[in-house]
Coordinates of N, CA and C in Angstrom, one line a residue:
Chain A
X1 N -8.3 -3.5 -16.5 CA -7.6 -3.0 -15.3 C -7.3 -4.2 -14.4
X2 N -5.9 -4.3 -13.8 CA -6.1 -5.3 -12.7 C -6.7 -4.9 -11.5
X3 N -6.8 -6.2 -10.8 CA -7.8 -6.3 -9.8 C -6.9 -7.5 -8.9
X4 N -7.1 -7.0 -7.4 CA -6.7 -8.1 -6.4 C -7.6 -8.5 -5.6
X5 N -8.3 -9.6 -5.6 CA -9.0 -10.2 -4.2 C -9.0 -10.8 -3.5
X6 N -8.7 -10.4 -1.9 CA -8.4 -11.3 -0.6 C -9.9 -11.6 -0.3
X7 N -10.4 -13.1 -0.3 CA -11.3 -13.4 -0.3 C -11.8 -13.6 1.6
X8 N -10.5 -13.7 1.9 CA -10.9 -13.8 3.3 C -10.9 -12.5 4.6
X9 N -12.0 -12.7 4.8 CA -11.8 -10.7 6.0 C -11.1 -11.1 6.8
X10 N -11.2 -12.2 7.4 CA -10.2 -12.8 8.4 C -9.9 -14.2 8.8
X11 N -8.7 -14.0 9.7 CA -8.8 -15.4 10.1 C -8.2 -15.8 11.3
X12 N -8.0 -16.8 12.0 CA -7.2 -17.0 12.9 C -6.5 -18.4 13.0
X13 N -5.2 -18.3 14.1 CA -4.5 -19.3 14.4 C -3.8 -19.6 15.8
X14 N -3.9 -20.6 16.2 CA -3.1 -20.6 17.3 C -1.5 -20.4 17.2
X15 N -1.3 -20.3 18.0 CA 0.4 -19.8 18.4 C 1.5 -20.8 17.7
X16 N 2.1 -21.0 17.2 CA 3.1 -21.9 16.6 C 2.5 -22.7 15.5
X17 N 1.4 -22.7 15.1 CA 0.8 -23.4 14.0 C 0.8 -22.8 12.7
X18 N 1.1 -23.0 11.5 CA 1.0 -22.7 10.1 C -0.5 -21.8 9.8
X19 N -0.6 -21.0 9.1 CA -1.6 -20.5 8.5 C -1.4 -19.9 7.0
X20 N -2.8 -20.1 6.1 CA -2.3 -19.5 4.2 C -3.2 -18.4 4.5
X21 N -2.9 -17.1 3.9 CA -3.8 -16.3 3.3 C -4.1 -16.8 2.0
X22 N -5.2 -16.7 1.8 CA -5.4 -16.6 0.3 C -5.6 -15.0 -0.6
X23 N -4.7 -15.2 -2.0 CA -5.3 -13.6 -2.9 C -4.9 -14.2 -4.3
X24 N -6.1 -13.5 -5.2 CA -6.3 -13.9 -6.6 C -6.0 -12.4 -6.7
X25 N -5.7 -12.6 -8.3 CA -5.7 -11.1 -9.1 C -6.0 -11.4 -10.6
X26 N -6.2 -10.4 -11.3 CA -6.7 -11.0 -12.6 C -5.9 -9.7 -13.3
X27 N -5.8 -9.9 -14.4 CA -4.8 -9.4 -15.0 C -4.3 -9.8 -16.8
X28 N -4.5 -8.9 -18.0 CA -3.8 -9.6 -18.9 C -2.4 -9.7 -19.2
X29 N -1.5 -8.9 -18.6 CA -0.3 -8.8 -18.5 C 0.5 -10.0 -18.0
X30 N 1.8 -10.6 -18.6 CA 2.6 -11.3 -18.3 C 3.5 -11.7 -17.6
X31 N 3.8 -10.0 -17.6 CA 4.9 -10.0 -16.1 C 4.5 -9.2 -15.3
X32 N 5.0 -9.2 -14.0 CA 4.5 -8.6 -12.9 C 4.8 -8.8 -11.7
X33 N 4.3 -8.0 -10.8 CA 5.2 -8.5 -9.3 C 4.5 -8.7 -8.4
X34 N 4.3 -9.2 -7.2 CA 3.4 -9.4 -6.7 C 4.3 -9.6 -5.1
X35 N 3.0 -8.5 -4.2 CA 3.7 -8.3 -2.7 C 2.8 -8.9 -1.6
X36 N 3.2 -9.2 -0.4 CA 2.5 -8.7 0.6 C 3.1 -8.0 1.6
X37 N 1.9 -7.2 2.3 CA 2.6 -6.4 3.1 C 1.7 -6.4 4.4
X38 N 2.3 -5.9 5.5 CA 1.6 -6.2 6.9 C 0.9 -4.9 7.6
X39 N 0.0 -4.6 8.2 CA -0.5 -3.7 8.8 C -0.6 -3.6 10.1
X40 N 0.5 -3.6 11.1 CA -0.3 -3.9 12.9 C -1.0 -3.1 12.9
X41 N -0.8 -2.8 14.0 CA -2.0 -1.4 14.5 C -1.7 -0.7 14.6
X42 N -0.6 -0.2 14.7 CA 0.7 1.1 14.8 C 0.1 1.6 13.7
X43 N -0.4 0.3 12.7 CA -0.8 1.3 11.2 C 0.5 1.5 10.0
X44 N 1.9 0.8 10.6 CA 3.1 1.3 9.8 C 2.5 -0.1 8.6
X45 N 2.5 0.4 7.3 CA 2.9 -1.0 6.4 C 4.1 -1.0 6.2
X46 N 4.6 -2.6 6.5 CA 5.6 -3.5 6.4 C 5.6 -4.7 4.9
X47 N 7.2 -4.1 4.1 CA 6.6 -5.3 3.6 C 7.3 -6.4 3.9
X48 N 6.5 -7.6 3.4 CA 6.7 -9.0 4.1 C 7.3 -9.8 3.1
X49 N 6.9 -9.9 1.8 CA 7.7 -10.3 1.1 C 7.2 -10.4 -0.6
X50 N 8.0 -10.3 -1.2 CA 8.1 -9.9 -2.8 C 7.9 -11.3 -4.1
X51 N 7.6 -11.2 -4.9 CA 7.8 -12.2 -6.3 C 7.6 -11.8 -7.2
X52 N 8.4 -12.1 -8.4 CA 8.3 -11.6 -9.9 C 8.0 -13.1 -10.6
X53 N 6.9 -12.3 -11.0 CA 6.0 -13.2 -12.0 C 6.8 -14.2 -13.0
X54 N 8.1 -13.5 -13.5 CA 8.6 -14.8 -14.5 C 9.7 -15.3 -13.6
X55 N 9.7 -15.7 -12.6 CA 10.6 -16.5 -11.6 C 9.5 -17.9 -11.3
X56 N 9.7 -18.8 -11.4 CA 9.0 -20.1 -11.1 C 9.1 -20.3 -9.6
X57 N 10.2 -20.6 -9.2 CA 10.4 -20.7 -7.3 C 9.8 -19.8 -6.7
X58 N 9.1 -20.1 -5.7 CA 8.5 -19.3 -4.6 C 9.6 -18.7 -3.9
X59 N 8.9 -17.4 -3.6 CA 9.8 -16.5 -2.9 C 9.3 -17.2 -1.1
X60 N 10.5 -17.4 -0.4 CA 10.8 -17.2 0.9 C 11.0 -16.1 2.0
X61 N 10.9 -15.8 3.0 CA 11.7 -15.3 3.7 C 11.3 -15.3 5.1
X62 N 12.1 -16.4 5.8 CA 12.2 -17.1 7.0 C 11.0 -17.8 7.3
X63 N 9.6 -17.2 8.3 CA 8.8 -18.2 8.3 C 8.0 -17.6 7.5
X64 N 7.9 -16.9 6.7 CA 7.1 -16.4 5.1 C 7.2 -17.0 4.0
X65 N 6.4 -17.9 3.6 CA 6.4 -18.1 2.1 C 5.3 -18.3 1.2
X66 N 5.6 -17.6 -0.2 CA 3.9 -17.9 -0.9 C 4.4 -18.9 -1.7
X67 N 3.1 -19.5 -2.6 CA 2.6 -20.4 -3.3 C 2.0 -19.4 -4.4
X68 N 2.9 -19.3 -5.6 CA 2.0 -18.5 -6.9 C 2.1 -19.9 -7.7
X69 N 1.0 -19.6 -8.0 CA 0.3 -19.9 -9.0 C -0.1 -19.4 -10.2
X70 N 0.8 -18.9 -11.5 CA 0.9 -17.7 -12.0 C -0.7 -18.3 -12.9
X71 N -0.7 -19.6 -13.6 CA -1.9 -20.0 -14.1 C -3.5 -19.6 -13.6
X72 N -3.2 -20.2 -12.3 CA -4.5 -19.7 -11.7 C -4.4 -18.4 -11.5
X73 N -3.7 -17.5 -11.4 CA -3.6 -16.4 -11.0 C -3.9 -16.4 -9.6
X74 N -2.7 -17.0 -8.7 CA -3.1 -17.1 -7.2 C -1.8 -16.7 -6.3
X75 N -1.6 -16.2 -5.6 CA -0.8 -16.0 -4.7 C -1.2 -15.8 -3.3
X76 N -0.6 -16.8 -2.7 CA -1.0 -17.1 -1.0 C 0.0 -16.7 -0.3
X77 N -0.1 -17.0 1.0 CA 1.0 -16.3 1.9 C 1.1 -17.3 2.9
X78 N 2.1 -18.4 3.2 CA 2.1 -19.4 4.2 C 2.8 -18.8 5.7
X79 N 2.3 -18.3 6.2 CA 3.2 -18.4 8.1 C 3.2 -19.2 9.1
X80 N 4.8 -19.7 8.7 CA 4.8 -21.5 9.7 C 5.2 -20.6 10.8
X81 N 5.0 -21.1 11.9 CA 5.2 -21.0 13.4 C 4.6 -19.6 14.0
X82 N 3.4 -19.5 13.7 CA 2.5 -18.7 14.1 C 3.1 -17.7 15.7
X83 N 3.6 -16.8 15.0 CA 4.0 -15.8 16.7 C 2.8 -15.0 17.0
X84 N 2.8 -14.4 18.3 CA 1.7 -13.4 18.7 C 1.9 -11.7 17.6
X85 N 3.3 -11.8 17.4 CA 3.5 -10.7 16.8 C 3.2 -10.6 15.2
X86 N 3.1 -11.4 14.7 CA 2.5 -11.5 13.5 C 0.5 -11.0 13.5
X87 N 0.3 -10.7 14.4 CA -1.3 -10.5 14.5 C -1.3 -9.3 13.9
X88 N -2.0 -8.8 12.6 CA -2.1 -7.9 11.8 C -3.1 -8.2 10.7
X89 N -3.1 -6.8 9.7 CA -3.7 -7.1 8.5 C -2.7 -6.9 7.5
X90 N -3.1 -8.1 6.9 CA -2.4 -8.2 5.9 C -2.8 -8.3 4.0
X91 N -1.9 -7.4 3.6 CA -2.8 -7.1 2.1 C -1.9 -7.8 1.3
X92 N -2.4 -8.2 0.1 CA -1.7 -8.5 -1.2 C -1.6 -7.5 -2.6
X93 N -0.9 -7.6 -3.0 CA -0.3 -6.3 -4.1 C -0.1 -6.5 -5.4
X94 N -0.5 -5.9 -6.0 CA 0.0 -6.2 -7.6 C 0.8 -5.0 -8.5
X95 N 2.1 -5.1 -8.9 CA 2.3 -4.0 -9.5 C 2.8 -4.6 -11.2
X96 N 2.8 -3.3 -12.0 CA 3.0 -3.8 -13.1 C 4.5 -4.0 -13.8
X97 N 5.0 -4.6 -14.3 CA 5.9 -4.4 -14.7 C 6.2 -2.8 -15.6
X98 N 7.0 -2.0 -15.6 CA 6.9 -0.7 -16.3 C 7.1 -0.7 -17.8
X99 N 6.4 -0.4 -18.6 CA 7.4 -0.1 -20.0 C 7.5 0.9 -20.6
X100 N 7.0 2.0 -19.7 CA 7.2 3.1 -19.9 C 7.9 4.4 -18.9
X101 N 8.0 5.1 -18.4 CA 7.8 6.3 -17.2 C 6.8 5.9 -16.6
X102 N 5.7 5.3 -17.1 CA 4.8 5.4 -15.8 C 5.1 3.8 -15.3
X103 N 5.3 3.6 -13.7 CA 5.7 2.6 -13.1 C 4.9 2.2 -13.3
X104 N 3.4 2.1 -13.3 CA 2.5 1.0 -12.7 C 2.4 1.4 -11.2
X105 N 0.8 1.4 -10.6 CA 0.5 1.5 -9.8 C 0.7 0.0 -8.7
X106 N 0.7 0.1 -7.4 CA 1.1 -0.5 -6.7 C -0.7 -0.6 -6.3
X107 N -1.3 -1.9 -6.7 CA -3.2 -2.2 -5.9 C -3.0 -3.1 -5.1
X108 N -3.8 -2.9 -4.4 CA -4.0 -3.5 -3.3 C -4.9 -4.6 -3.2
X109 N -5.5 -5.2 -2.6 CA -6.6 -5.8 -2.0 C -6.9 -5.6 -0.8
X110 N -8.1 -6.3 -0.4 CA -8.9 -5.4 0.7 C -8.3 -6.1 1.8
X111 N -7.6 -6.6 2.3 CA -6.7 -7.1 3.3 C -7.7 -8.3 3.8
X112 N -6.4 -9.1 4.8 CA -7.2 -10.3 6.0 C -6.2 -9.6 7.2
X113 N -8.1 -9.8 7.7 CA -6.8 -9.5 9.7 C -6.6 -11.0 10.3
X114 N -5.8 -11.0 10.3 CA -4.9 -12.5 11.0 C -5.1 -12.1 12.8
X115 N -5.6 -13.2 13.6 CA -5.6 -13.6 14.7 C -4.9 -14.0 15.1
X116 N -3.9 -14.1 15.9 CA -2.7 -15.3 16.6 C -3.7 -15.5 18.1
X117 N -3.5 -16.8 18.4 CA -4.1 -17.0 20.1 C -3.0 -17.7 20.5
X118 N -2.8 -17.4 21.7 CA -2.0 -17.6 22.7 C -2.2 -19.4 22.8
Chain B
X1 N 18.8 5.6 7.6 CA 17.7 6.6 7.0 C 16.3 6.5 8.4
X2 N 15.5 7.7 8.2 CA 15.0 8.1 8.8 C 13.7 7.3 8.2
X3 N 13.2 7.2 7.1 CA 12.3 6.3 6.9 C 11.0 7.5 6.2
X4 N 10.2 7.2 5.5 CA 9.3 8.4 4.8 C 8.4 8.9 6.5
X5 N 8.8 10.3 6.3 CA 7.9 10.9 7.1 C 7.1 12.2 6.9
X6 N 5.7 11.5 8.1 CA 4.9 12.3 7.7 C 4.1 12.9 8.3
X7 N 3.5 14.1 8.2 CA 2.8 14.8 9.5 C 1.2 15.3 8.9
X8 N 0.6 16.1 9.9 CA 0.6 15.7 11.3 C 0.4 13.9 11.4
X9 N 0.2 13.1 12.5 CA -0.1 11.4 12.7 C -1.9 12.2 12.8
X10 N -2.1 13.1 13.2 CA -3.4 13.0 13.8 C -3.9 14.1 13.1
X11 N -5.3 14.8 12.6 CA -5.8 16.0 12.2 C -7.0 15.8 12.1
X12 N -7.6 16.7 13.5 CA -9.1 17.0 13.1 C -9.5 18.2 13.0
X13 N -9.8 18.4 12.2 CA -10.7 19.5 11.9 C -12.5 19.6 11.2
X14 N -12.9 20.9 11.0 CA -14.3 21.2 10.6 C -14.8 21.2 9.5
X15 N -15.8 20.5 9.2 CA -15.9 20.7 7.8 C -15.6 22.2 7.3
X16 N -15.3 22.2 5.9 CA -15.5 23.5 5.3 C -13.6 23.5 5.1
X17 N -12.9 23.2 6.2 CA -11.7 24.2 6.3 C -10.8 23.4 5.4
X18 N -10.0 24.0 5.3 CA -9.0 23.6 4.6 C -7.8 22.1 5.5
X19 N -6.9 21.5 4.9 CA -6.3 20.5 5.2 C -5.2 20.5 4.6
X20 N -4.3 20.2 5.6 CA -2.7 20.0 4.4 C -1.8 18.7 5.0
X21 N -2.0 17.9 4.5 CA -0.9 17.1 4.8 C 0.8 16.8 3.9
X22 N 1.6 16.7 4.9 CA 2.8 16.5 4.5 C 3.4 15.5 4.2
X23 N 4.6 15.9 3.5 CA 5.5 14.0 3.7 C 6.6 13.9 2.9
X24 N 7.2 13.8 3.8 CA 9.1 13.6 3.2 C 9.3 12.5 2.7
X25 N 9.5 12.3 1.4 CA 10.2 10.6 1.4 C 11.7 10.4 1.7
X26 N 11.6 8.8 1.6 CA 13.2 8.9 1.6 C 14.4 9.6 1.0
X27 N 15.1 10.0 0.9 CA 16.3 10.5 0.2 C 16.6 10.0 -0.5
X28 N 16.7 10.0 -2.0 CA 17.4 9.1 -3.3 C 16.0 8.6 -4.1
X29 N 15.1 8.7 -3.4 CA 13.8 7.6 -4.0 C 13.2 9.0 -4.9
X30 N 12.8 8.3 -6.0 CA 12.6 8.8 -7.3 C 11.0 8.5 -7.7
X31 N 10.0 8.1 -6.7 CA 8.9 7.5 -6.8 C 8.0 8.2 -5.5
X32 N 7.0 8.7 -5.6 CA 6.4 9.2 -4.4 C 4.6 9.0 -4.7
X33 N 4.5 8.1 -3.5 CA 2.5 8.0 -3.7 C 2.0 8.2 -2.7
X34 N 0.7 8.7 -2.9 CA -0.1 9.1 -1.8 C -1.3 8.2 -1.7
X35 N -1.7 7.5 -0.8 CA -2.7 6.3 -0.6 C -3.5 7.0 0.0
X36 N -4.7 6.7 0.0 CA -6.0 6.7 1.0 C -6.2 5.5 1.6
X37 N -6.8 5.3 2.8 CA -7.2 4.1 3.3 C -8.5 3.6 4.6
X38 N -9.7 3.7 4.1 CA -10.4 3.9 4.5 C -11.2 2.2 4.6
X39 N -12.3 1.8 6.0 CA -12.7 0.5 6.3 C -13.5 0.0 4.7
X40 N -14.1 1.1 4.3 CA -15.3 0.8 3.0 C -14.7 0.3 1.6
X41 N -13.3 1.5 1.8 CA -12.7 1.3 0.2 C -11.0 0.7 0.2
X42 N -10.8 0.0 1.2 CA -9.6 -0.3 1.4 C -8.7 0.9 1.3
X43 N -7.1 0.7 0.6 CA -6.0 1.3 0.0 C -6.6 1.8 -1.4
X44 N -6.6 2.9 -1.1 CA -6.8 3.4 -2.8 C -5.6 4.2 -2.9
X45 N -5.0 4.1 -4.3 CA -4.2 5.3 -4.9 C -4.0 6.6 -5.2
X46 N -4.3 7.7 -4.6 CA -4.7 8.7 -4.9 C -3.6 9.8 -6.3
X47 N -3.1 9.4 -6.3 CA -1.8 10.2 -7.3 C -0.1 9.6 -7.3
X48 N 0.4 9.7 -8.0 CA 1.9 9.4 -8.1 C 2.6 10.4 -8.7
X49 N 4.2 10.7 -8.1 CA 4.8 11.4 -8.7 C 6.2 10.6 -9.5
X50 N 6.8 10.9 -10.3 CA 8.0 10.5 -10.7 C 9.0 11.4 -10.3
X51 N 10.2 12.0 -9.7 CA 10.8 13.2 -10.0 C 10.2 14.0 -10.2
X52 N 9.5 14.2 -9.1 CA 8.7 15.4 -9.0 C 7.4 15.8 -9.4
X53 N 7.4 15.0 -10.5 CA 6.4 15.2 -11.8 C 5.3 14.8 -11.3
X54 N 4.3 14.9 -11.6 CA 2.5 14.4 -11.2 C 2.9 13.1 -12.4
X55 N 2.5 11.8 -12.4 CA 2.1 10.7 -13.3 C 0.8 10.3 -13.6
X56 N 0.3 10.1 -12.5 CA -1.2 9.7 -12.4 C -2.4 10.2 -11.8
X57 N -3.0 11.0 -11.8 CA -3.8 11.9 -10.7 C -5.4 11.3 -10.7
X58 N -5.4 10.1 -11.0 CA -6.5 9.5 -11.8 C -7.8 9.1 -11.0
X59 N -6.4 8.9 -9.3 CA -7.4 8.3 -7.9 C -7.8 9.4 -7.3
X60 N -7.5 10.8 -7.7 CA -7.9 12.5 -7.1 C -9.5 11.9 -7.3
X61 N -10.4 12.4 -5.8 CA -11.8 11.6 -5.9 C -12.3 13.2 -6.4
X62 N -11.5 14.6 -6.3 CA -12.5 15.4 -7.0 C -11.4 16.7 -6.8
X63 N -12.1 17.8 -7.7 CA -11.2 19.2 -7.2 C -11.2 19.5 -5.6
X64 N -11.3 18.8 -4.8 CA -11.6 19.6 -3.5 C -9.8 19.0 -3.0
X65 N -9.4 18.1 -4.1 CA -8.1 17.5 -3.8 C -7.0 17.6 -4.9
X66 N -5.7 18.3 -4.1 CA -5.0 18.9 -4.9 C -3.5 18.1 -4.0
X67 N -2.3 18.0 -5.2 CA -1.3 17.5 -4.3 C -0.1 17.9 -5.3
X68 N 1.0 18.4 -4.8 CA 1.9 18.8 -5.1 C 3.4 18.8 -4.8
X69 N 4.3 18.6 -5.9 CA 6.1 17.9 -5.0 C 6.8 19.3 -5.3
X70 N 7.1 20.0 -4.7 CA 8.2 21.1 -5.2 C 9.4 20.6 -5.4
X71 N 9.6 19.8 -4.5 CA 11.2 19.1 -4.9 C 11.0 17.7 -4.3
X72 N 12.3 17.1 -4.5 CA 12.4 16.1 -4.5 C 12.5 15.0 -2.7
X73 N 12.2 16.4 -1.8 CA 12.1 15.6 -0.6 C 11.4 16.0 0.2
X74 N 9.8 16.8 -0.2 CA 9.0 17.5 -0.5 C 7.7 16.8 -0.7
X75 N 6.2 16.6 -0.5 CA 5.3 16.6 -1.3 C 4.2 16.7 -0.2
X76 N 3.1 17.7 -0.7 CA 2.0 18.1 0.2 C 0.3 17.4 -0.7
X77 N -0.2 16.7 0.5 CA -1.6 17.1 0.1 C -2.4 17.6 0.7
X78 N -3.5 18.3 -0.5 CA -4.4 19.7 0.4 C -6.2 19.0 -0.4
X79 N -6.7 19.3 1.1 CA -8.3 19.0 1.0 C -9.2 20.4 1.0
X80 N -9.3 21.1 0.1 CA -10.1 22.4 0.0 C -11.6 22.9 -0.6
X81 N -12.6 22.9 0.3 CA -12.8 22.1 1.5 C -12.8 21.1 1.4
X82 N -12.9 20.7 3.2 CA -13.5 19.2 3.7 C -14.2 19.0 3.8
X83 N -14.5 18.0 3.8 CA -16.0 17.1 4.3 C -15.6 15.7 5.1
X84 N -17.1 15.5 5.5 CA -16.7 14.7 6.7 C -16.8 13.1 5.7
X85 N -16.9 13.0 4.9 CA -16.3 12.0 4.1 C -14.6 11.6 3.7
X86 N -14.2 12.7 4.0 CA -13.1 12.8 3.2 C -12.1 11.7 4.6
X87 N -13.0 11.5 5.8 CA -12.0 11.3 7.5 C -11.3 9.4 6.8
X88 N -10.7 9.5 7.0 CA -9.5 8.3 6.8 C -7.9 8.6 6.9
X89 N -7.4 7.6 6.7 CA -6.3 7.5 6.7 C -5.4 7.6 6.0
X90 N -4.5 8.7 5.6 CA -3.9 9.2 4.2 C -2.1 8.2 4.5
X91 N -1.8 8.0 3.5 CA -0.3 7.4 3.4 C 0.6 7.7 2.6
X92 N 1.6 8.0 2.9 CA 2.5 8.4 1.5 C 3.5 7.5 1.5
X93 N 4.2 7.7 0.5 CA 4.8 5.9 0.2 C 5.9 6.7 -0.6
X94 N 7.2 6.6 -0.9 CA 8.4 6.6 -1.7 C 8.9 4.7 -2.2
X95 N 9.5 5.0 -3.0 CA 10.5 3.8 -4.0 C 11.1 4.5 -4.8
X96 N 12.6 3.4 -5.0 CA 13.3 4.4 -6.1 C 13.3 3.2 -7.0
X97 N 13.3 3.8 -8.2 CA 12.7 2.7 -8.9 C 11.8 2.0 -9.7
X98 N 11.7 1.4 -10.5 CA 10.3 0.6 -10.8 C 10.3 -1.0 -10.6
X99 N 9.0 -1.5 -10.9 CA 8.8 -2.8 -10.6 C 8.8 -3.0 -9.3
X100 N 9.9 -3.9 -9.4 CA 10.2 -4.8 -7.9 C 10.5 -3.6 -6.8
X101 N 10.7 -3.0 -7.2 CA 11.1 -1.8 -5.6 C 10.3 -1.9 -4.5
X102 N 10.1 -2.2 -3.7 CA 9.0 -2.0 -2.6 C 9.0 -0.4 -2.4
X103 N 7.7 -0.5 -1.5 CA 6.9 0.5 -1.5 C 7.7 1.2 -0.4
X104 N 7.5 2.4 0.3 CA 8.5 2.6 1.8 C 7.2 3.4 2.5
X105 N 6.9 3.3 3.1 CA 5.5 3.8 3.8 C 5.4 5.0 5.0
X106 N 5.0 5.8 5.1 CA 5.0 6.4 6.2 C 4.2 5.9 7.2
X107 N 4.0 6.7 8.6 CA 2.8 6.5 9.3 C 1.9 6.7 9.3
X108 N 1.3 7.3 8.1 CA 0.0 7.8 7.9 C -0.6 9.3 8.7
X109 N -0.8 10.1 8.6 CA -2.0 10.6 8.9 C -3.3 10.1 9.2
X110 N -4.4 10.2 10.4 CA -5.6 10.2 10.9 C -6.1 11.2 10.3
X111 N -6.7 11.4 9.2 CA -7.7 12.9 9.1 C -9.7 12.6 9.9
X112 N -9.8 13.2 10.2 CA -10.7 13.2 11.0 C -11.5 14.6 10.8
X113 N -12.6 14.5 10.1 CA -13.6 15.8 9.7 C -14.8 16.0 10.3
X114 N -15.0 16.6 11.1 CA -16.5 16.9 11.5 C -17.4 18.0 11.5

């Protein structure tokens, strides 16, 4: 069965500065997709952004970007210019690729709450 | 779009009684899940539907939990009884789709049992 682990409960950053989440997953499967998504406190999950395992370039989007590592089985989460509004928890996701009717479940890991300081 | 919604945001009740939570997905989405989400056990998966269908009922933690889509923009879950274990935060989620589709999330429900 796959497995996701955010090894970090939390973390913090100051205001306009870069921060990585780190998340491992283990897995014998070859293709796959891999998410993060955001939690404020409102509680709504947001997602933040997407990657499919047989694409080599890192997925972007704006000041979002991960670093997979499909070898190591690693996927981080980079946020350059650290806003107040980014302060959340944030989980990493693994889903399967389908080859049948059943999609593959959407797992999770146990999230990091990110700090922003003023 | 209106975005998956779900009710009540808030539900407390007694142990023993019964519980029903709702949840509309989006319109067109072909994919419907129900999360738990609690400090101890993270996001767990409780069931998925395909078109209606039950797929996976695997995360159901026991008979006291039952969930059901009558149609396609439709789906209830029911806690019979409660217990005061059961208090977390339920989520229902639509995608149309497989794979890459993102998830579409509601606002969860607060269950809260005492």
């Amino acid at each position: 069965a796959q497995t996701v682990t955010q090894s970090q409960p939390e973390m913090s950053v100051q205001e306009a500065e870069t921060v990585t989440l780190s998340c491992t997953y283990d897995t014998s499967e070859s293709d796959y997709y891999l998410f993060w998504y955001k939690q404020p406190p409102s509680r709504q999950m947001i997602l933040v952004i997407r990657q499919e395992a047989y694409k080599q370039q890192n997925a972007t989007e704006n000041r979002f970007s991960v670093n997979f590592q499909k070898a190591a089985k690693s996927f981080s989460l980079k946020i350059s210019d650290s806003q107040l509004g980014d302060a959340a928890m944030y989980f990493c996701a693994y889903r399967s690729v389908p080859k049948t009717y059943n999609t593959g479940k959407l797992i999770f890991g146990q999230g990091t709450t990110l700090q922003v300081k003023p | 779009d209106a975005g998956v919604i779900q009710s009540p945001r808030h539900e407390v009740t007694e142990m023993g009684q019964e519980v029903t939570l709702r949840c509309k997905p989006i319109s067109g989405h072909d994919y419907l899940f129900w999360y738990r989400q609690t400090m101890m056990r993270g996001l767990e998966l409780l069931i998925y539907f395909n078109n209606n269908v039950p797929i996976d009922d695997s995360g159901m933690p026991e008979d006291r939990f039952s969930a059901k889509m009558p149609n396609a923009s439709f789906s209830t879950l029911k806690i019979q009884p409660s217990e005061p274990r059961d208090s977390a935060v339920y989520f229902c989620a639509s995608s149309f789709g497989q794979g890459d589709s993102p998830l579409h999330f509601g606002n969860g429900t607060r269950l809260t049992v005492t």
